[in-house]
Short mmCIF file of C-alpha atoms in Angstrom, two decimals:
data_model
loop_
_atom_site.label_atom_id
_atom_site.label_comp_id
_atom_site.label_asym_id
_atom_site.label_seq_id
_atom_site.Cartn_x
_atom_site.Cartn_y
_atom_site.Cartn_z
CA GLU K 1 0.00 0.00 0.00
CA ASN K 2 2.69 2.51 1.01
CA LYS K 3 4.96 1.48 -1.88
CA GLU K 4 2.14 1.92 -4.39
CA ASN K 5 1.28 5.31 -2.91
CA THR K 6 4.92 6.42 -3.12
CA LEU K 7 5.30 5.18 -6.71
CA SER K 8 2.08 6.91 -7.74
CA LYS K 9 3.23 10.20 -6.23
CA ILE K 10 6.62 9.94 -7.91
CA LEU K 11 5.01 9.24 -11.28
CA ASN K 12 2.62 12.16 -10.77
CA ASN K 13 5.56 14.40 -9.80
CA THR K 14 4.36 15.01 -6.24
CA GLN K 15 6.22 14.47 -2.99
CA PRO K 16 5.43 11.30 -1.00
CA LYS K 17 4.62 11.67 2.69
CA PRO K 18 7.67 11.21 4.90
CA LEU K 19 7.81 7.89 6.72
CA LYS K 20 6.88 7.93 10.38
CA THR K 21 10.08 7.44 12.34
CA LYS K 22 11.10 7.40 15.95
CA ASN K 23 13.92 9.81 16.63
CA ASN K 24 15.97 9.14 19.74
CA PRO K 25 19.61 9.89 18.91
CA SER K 26 20.89 8.55 22.24
CA GLU K 27 19.52 5.06 21.59
CA PRO K 28 21.88 2.73 19.68
CA THR K 29 20.42 1.33 16.45
CA LYS K 30 21.20 -1.32 13.85
CA LEU K 31 20.40 -1.41 10.17
CA ILE K 32 18.78 -4.73 9.27
CA ARG K 33 17.25 -6.55 6.31
CA PHE K 34 14.20 -8.66 7.02
CA LEU K 35 14.51 -12.26 5.83
CA HIS K 36 10.81 -13.00 6.42
CA GLY K 37 7.65 -10.93 6.59
CA MET K 38 6.80 -9.58 10.03
CA PRO K 39 3.45 -8.27 11.25
CA LYS K 40 3.22 -5.11 13.35
CA PHE K 41 4.69 -5.52 16.81
CA VAL K 42 5.14 -3.37 19.91
CA GLY K 43 8.69 -2.91 21.18
CA ALA K 44 9.72 -2.62 24.83
CA ASP K 45 9.60 1.16 24.25
CA ASN K 46 5.83 0.89 23.46
CA PHE K 47 6.45 2.05 19.87
CA ILE K 48 4.73 0.13 17.07
CA TYR K 49 7.11 -1.30 14.45
CA GLY K 50 6.16 -2.79 11.11
CA PRO K 51 4.63 -4.44 9.35
CA HIS K 52 7.65 -5.45 7.27
CA GLU K 53 7.95 -7.66 4.20
CA ALA K 54 10.87 -9.93 3.34
CA GLU K 55 13.76 -7.85 1.94
CA ASP K 56 12.61 -4.64 3.69
CA ILE K 57 15.40 -2.56 5.21
CA ALA K 58 14.90 -0.88 8.59
CA LEU K 59 16.89 1.01 11.20
CA LEU K 60 15.70 -0.35 14.54
CA PRO K 61 16.77 -0.03 18.16
CA GLU K 62 19.71 -2.35 18.79
CA LYS K 63 17.83 -4.50 21.35
CA ILE K 64 14.99 -5.22 18.93
CA ALA K 65 17.35 -5.78 16.00
CA ASP K 66 19.42 -8.24 18.05
CA ILE K 67 16.32 -10.29 18.90
CA LEU K 68 15.23 -10.42 15.24
CA ILE K 69 18.75 -11.41 14.17
CA GLN K 70 18.99 -14.09 16.89
CA LYS K 71 15.64 -15.54 15.80
CA LYS K 72 16.84 -15.50 12.16
CA ARG K 73 14.06 -13.15 11.09
CA ALA K 74 16.57 -10.51 9.92
CA GLN K 75 20.25 -9.98 9.27
CA GLU K 76 22.40 -6.98 10.12
CA ILE K 77 23.62 -4.76 7.32
CA LYS K 78 27.16 -3.71 8.13
CA THR K 79 28.02 -0.24 6.92
#
């Protein structure tokens, strides 16, 4: 849905809406690639993450990213 909306706006030469992000610069994060689809979930910080499809890229809090990596739902992207 969001991808189609973004593509439509690009093709119609309009700006897509910015993605909703959580901005806490003091919290360590990791860049990950999802290996499997994930429904929406609530993190320990009470923020809603997702949903994500396989191959989606996301910058998530390190604690959440580590759990997803450990459970083989995602892999870290080293920069």
